[in-house]
Tab-separated table of C-alpha atoms and ligand atoms in Angstrom:
chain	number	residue	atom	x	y	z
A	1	UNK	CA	-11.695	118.743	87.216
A	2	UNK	CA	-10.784	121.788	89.891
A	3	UNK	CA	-9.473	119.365	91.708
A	4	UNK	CA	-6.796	118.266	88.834
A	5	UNK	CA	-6.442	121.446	87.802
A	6	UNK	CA	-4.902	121.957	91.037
A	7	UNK	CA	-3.109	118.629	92.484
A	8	UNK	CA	-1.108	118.583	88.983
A	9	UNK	CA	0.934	121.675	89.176
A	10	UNK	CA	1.348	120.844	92.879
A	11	UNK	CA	2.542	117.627	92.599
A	12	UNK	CA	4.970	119.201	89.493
A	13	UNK	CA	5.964	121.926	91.867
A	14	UNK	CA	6.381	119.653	95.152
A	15	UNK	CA	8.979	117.724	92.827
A	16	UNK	CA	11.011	120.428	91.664
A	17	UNK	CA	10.962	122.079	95.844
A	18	UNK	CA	11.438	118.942	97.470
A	19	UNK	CA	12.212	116.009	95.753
A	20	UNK	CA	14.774	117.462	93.562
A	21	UNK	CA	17.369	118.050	96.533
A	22	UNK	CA	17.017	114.625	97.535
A	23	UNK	CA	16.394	112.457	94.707
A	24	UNK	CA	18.229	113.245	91.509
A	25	UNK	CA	15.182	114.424	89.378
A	26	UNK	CA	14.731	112.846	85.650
A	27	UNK	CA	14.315	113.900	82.620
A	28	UNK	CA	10.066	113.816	81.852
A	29	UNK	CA	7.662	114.678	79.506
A	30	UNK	CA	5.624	117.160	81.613
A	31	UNK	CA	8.842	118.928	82.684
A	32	UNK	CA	7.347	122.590	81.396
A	33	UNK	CA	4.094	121.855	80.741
A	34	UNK	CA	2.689	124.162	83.393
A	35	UNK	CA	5.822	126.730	83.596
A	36	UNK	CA	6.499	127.164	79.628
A	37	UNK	CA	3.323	125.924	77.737
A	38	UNK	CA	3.966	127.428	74.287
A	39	UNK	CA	7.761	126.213	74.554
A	40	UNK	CA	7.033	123.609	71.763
A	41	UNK	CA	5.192	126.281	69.548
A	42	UNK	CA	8.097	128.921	70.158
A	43	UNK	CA	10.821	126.420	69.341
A	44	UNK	CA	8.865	125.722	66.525
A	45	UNK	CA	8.495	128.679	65.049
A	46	UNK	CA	11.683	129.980	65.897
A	47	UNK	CA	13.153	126.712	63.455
A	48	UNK	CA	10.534	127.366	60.770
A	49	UNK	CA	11.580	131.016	60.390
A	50	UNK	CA	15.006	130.092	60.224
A	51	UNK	CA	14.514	127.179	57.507
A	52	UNK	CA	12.481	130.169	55.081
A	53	UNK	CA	16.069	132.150	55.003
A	54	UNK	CA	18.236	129.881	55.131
A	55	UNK	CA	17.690	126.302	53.577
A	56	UNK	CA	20.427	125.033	55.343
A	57	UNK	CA	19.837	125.769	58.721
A	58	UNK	CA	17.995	122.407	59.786
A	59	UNK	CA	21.201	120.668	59.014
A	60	UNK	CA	22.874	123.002	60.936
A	61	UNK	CA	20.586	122.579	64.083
A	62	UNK	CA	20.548	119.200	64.102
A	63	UNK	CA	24.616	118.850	64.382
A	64	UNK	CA	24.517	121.087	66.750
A	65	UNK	CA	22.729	119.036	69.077
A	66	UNK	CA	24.611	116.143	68.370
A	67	UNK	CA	27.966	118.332	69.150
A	68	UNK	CA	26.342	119.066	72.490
A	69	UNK	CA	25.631	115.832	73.848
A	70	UNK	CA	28.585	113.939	72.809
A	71	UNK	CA	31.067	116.534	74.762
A	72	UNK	CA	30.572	115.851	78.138
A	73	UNK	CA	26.699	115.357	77.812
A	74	UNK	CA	23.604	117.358	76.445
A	75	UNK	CA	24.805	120.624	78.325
A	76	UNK	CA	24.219	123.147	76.037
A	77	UNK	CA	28.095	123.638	76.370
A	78	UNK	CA	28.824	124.232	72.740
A	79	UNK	CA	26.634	127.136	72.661
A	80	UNK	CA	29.256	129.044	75.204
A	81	UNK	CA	31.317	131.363	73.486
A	82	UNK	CA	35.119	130.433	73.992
A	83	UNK	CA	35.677	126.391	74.834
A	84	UNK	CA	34.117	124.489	72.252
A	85	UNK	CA	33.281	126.599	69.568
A	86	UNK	CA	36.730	126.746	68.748
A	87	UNK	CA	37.483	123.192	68.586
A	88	UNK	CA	38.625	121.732	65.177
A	89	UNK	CA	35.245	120.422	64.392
A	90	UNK	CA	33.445	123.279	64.994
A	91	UNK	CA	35.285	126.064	63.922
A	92	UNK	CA	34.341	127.549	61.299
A	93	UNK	CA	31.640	124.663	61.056
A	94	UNK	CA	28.929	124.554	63.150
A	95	UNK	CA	26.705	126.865	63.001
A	96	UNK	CA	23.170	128.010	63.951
A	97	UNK	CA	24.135	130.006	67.458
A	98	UNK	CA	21.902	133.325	66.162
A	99	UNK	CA	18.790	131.000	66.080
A	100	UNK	CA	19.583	129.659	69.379
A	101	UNK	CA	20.393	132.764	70.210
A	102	UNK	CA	16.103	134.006	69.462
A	103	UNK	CA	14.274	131.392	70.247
A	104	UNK	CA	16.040	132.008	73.657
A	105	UNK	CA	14.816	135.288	73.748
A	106	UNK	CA	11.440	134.719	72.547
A	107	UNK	CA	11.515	132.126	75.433
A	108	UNK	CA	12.976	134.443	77.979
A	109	UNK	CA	9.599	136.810	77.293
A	110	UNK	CA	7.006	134.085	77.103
A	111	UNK	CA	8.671	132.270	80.607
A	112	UNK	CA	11.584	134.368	82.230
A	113	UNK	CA	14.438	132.010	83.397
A	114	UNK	CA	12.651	128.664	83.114
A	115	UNK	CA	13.993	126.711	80.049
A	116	UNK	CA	17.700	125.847	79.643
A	117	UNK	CA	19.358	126.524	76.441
A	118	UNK	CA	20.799	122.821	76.086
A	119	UNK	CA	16.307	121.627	76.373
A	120	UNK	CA	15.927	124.450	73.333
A	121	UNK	CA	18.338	122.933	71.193
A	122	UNK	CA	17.731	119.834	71.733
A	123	UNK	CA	13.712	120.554	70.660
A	124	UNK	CA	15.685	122.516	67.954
A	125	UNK	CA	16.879	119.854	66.170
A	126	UNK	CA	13.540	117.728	66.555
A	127	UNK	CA	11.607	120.173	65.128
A	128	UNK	CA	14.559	120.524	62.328
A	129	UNK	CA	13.877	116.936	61.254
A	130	UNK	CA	10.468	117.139	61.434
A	131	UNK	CA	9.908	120.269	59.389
A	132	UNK	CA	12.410	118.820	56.814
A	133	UNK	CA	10.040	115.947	56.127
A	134	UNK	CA	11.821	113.593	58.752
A	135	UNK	CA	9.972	111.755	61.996
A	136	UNK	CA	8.885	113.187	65.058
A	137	UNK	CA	9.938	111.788	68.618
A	138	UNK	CA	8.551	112.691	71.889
A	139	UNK	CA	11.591	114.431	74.321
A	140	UNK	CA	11.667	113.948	78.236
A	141	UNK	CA	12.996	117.782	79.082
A	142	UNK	CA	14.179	119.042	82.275
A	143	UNK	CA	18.287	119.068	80.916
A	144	UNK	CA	19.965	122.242	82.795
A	145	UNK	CA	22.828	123.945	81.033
A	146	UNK	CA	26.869	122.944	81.945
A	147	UNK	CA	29.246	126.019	83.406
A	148	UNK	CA	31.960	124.822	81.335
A	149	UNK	CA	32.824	124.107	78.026
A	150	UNK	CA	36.509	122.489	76.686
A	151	UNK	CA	38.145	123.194	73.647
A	152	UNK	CA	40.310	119.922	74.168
A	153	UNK	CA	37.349	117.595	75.365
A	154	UNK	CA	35.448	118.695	71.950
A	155	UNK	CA	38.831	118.096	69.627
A	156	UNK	CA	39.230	114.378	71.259
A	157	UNK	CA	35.672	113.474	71.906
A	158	UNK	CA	33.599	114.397	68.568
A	159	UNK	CA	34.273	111.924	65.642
A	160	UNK	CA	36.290	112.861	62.753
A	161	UNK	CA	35.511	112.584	59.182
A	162	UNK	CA	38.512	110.022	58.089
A	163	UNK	CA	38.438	108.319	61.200
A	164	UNK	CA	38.364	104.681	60.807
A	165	UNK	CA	34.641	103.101	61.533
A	166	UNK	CA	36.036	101.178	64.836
A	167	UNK	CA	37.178	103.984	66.293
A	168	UNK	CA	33.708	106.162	65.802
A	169	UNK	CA	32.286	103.173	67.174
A	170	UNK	CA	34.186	103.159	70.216
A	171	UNK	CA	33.564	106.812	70.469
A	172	UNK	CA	29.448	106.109	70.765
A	173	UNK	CA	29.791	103.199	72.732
A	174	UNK	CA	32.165	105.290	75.397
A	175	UNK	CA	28.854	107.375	75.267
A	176	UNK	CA	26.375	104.173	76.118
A	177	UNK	CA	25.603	103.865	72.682
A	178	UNK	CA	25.842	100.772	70.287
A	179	UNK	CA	27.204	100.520	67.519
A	180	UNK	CA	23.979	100.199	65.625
A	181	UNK	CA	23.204	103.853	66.224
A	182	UNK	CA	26.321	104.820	64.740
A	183	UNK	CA	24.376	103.889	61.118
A	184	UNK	CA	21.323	105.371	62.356
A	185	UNK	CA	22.748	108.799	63.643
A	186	UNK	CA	24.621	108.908	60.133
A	187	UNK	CA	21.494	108.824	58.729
A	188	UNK	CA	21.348	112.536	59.879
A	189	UNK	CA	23.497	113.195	56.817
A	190	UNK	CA	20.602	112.489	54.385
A	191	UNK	CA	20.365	116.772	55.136
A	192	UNK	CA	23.004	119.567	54.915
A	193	UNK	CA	26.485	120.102	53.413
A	194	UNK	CA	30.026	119.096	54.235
A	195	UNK	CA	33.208	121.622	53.353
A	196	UNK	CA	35.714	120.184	50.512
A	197	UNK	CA	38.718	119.733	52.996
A	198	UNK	CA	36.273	117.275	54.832
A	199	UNK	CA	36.642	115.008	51.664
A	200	UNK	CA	39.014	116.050	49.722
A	201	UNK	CA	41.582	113.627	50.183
A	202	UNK	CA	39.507	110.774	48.694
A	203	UNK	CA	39.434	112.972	44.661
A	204	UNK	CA	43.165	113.038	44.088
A	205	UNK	CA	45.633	111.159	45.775
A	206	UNK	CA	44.082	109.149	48.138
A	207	UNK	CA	46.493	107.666	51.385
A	208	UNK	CA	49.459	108.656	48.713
A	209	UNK	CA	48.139	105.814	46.338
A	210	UNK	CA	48.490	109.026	43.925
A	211	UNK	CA	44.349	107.854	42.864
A	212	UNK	CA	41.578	108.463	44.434
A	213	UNK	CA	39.458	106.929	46.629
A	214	UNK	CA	38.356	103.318	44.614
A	215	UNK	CA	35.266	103.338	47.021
A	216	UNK	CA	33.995	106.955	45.953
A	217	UNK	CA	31.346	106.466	42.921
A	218	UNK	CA	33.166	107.345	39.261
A	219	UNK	CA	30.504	109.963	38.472
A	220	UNK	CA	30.296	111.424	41.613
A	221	UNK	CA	33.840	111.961	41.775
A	222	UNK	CA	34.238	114.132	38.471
A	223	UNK	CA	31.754	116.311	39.741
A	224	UNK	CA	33.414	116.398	43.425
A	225	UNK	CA	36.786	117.239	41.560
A	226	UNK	CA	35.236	120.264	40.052
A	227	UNK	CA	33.369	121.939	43.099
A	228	UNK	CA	37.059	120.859	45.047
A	229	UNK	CA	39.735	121.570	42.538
A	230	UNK	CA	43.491	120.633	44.143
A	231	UNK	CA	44.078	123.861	45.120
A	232	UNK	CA	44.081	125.251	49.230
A	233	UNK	CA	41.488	127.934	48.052
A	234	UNK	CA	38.554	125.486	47.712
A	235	UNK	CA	38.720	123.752	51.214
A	236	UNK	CA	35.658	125.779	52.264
A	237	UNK	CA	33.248	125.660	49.437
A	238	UNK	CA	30.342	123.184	49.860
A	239	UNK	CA	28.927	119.712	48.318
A	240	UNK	CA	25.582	117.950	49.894
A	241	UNK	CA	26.121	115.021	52.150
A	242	UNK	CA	23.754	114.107	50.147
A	243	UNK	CA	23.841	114.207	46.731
A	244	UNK	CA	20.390	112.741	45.463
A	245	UNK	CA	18.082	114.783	48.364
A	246	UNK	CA	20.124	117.403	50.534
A	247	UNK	CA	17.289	119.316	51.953
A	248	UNK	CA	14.742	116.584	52.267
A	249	UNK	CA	14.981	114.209	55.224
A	250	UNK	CA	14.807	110.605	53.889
A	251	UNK	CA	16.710	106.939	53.633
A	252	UNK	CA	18.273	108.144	50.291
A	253	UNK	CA	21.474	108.506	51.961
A	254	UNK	CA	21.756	104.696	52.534
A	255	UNK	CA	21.101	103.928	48.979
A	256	UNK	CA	23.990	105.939	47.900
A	257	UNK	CA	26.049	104.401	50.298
A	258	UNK	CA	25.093	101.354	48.182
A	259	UNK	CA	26.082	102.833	45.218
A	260	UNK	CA	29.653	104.465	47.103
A	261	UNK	CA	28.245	107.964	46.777
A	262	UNK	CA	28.680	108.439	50.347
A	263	UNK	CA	30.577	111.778	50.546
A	264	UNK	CA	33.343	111.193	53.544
A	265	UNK	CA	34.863	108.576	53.972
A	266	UNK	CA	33.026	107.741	57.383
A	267	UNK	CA	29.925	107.512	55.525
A	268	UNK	CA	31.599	105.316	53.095
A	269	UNK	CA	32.968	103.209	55.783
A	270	UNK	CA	29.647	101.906	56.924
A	271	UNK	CA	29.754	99.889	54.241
A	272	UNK	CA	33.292	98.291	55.244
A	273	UNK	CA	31.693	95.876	58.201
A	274	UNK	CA	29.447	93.067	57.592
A	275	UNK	CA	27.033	94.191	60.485
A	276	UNK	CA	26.666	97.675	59.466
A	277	UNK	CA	26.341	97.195	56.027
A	278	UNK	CA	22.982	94.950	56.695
A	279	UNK	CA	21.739	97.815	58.233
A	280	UNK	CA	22.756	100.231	55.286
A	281	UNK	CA	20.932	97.814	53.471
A	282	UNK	CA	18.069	97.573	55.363
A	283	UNK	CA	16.960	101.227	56.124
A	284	UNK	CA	17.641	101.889	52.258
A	285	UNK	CA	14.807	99.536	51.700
A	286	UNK	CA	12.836	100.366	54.420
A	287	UNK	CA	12.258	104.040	55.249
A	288	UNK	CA	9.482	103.503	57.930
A	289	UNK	CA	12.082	101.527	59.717
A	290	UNK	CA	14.884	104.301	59.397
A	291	UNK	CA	12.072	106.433	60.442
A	292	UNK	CA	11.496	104.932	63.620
A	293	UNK	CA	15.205	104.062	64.840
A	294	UNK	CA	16.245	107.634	64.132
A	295	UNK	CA	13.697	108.894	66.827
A	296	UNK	CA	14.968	106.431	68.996
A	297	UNK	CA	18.385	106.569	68.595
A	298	UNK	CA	17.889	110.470	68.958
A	299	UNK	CA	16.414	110.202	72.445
A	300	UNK	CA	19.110	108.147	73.345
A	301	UNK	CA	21.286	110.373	71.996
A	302	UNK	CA	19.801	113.184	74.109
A	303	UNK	CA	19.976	111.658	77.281
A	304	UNK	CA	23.676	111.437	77.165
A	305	UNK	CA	25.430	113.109	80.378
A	306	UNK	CA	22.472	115.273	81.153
A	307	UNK	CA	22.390	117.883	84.469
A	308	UNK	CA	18.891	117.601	85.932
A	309	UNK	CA	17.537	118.427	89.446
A	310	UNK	CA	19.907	121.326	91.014
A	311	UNK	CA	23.327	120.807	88.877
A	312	UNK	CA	24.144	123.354	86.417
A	313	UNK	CA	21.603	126.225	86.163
A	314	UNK	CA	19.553	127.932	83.623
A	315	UNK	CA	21.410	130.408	81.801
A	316	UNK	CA	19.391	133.570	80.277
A	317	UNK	CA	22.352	133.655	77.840
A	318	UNK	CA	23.139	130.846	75.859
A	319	UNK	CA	26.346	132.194	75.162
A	320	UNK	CA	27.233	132.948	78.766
A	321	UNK	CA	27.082	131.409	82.311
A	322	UNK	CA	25.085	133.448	84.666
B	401	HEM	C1	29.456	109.218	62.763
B	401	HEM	C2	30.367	110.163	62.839
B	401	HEM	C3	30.213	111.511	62.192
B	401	HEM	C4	31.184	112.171	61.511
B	401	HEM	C5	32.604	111.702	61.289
B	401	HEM	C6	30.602	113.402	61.037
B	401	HEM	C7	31.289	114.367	60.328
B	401	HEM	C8	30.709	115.461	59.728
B	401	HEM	C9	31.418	116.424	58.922
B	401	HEM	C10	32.914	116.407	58.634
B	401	HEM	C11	30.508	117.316	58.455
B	401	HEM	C12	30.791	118.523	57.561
B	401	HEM	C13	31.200	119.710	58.414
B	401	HEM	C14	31.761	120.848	57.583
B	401	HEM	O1	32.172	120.620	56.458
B	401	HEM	O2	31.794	122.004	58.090
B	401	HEM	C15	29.224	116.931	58.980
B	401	HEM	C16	28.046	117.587	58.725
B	401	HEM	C17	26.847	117.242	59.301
B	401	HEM	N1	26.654	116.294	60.275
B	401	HEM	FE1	27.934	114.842	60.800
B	401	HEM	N2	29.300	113.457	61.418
B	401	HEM	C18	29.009	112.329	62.137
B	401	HEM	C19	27.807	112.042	62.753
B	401	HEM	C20	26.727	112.876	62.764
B	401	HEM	C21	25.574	112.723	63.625
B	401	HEM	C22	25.430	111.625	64.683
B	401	HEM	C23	24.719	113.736	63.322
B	401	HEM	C24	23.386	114.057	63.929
B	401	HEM	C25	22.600	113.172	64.511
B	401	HEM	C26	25.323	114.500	62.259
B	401	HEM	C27	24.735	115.547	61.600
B	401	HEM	C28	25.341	116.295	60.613
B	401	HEM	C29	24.628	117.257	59.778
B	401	HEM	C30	23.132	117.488	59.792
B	401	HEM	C31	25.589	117.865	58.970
B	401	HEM	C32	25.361	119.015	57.968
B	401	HEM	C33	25.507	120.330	58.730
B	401	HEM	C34	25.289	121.583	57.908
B	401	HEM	O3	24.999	121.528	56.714
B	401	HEM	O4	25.444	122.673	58.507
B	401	HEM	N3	26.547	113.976	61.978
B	401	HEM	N4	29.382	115.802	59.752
B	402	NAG	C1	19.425	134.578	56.818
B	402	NAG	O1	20.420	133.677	56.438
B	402	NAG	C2	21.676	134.259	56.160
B	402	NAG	C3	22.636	133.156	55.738
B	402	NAG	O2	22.120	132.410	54.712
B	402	NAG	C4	22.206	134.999	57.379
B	402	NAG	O3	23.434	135.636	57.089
B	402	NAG	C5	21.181	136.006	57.864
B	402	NAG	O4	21.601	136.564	59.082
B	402	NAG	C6	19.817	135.339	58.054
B	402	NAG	N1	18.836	136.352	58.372
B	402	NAG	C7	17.957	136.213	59.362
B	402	NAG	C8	16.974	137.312	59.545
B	402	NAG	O5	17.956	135.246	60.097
B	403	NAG	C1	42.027	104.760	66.319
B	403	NAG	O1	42.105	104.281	67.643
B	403	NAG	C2	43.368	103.711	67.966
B	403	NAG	C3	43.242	103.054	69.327
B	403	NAG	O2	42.574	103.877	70.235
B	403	NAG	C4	44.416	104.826	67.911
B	403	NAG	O3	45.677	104.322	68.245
B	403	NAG	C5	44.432	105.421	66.510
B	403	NAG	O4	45.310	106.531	66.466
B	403	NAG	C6	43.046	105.875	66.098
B	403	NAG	N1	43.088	106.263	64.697
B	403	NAG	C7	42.642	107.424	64.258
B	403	NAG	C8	42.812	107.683	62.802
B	403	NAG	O5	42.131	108.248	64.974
B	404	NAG	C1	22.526	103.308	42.252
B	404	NAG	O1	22.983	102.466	41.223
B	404	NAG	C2	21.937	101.791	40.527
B	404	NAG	C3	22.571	100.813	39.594
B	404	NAG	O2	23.787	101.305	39.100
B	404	NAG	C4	21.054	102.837	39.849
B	404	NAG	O3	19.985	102.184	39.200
B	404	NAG	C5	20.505	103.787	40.893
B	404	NAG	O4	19.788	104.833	40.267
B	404	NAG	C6	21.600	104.383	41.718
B	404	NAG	N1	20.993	105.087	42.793
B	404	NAG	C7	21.369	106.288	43.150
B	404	NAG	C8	20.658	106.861	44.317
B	404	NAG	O5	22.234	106.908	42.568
B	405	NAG	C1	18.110	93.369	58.231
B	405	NAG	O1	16.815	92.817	58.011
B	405	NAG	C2	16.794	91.393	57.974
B	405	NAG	C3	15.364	90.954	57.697
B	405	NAG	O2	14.685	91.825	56.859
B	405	NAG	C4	17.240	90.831	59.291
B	405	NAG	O3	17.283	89.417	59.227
B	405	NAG	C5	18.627	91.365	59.622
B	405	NAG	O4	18.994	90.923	60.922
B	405	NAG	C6	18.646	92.866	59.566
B	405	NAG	N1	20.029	93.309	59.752
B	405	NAG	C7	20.444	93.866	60.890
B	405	NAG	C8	21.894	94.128	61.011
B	405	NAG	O5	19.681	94.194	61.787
């Protein structure tokens, strides 16, 4: 036992001193086990507290993440003020920084300068899922934080909401992922809210057909066209991704892309390819299975472009470098 006790937080130690220079270190599941035992509980707590003001906010998390990792890898570089942030997908969008922003600072009390802020959100939006009723996944940790962040890179790299299916696809596959976790990762929207100007184009005249969209759901649409009248001053006001279950994480968002309630048209468009649509059809019958290759597909999704061993740093800000 003593003798564990001991040769554990050595051997931990002896990798982060030594082997780190040499080797490029990897992501594990120990990674701050010894230097930041409560992390999970802080994180944790941090989301839960979050969730009891603001309903929303697990959505919100959970994007987050996925706007870090696919600009230039799970960085924690859309949490820097400046660069990112202010990229056309996330202005005025994302959101969640203030709850970042304590969990860091709860963090920076329990274990000074030990866990990066790209590791927190990306526990963030596990715990997000989870706490909404959604699966848990295990997380290798040990991501440090980027020293840059690109409002450009964001702009061209995250996937837009009319955006043909191909081309999202070719966006996760440039990332190393397949095109099967582009249905699974959409299954993210079975939580949160998307602004009218995100959709809006499918209620009135949709691609100047002067109708809308024919694959957008007849009920559904009247009561789109009243949250989003045709007028400029409604672009920002809010309808659920999902309509039938916004705030609980579950398949339901497959079944209405069955039944063409999927909200944008990206959503809608998984239903456009022969491939995709089996797996629509699939995870709306099976929720264990959606269950399952959402964790998966999320620690994929995670391991995208990550720092590790002496690149980047840990910054006490999440906002700022050091
Ligand atoms: C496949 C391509 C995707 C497109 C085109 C897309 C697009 C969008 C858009 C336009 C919104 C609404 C933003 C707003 O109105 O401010 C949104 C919301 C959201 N997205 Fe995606 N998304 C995609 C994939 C993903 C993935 C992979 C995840 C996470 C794994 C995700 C999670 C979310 C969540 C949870 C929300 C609701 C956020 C909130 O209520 O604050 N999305 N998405
Ligand atoms: C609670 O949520 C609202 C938004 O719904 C936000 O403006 C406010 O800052 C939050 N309060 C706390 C204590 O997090
Ligand atoms: C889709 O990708 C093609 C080829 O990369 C590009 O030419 C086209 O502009 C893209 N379409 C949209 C709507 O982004
Ligand atoms: C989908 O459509 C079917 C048949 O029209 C209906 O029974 C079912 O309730 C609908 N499901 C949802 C989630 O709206
Ligand atoms: C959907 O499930 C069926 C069996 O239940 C399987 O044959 C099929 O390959 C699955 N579709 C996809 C795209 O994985």
């Amino acid at each position: 036992m003593e003798h564990n006790s001991f040769k554990v937080p050595f051997v931990h130690l002896l990798c982060l001193l030594l082997l780190c220079p040499l080797v490029s270190c990897q992501l594990n599941y120990k990674f701050y086990d010894y230097t930041c035992p409560d992390l999970t509980k802080i994180v944790r707590s941090g989301v839960w507290s979050a969730m009891t003001n603001d309903s929303r906010m697990a959505a919100s998390l959970l994007r987050l993440h996925f706007h870090d990792c696919f600009v230039n890898g799970c960085d924690g570089s859309v949490l820097l003020d400046g660069g990112e942030k202010n990229a056309f997908p996330n202005r005025n969008s994302a959101r969640g920084f203030e709850v970042i922003d304590d969990i860091k600072a709860n963090l920076e009390r329990a274990c000074p300068a030990t866990v990066s802020c790209t590791d927190i959100l990306t526990l963030a939006a596990r715990e997000a899922v989870y706490l909404s009723g959604g699966p848990y996944w295990f997380l290798p940790l040990g991501r440090r934080d980027g020293l840059t962040a690109s409002e450009s890179d964001a702009n061209e790299q995250l996937p837009g909401f009319s955006e043909p299916l191909v081309n999202i696809t070719a966006k996760f596959t440039s990332k190393g992922l397949e095109p099967k976790d582009v249905v699974v990762l959409s299954g993210a929207h079975t939580i949160g809210f998307a602004q009218c100007f995100t959709f809006k184009s499918r209620l009135f005249d949709f691609g100047g057909s002067g109708e809308p969209d024919p694959l957008l759901d007849t009920s559904l649409l009247t009561s789109l066209q009243s949250t989003c009248p045709n007028q400029d001053d409604s672009d920002s006001k809010l309808a659920p991704l999902d309509s039938s279950s916004s705030s609980k994480f579950d398949n339901l968002y497959y079944k209405l892309l069955l039944n063409n309630s999927g909200l944008l048209q990206s959503d809608q468009a998984l239903m456009g390819d022969k491939t995709t649509a089996s797996l629509v059809l699939n995870y709306s019958k099976f929720p264990y299975l959606f269950s399952k290759d959402f964790g998966a597909s999320m620690v994929k999704m995670a391991n995208i472009g990550v720092l590790t061993g002496q690149n980047g740093e840990i910054r006490k800000n999440c906002r700022l470098v050091n």
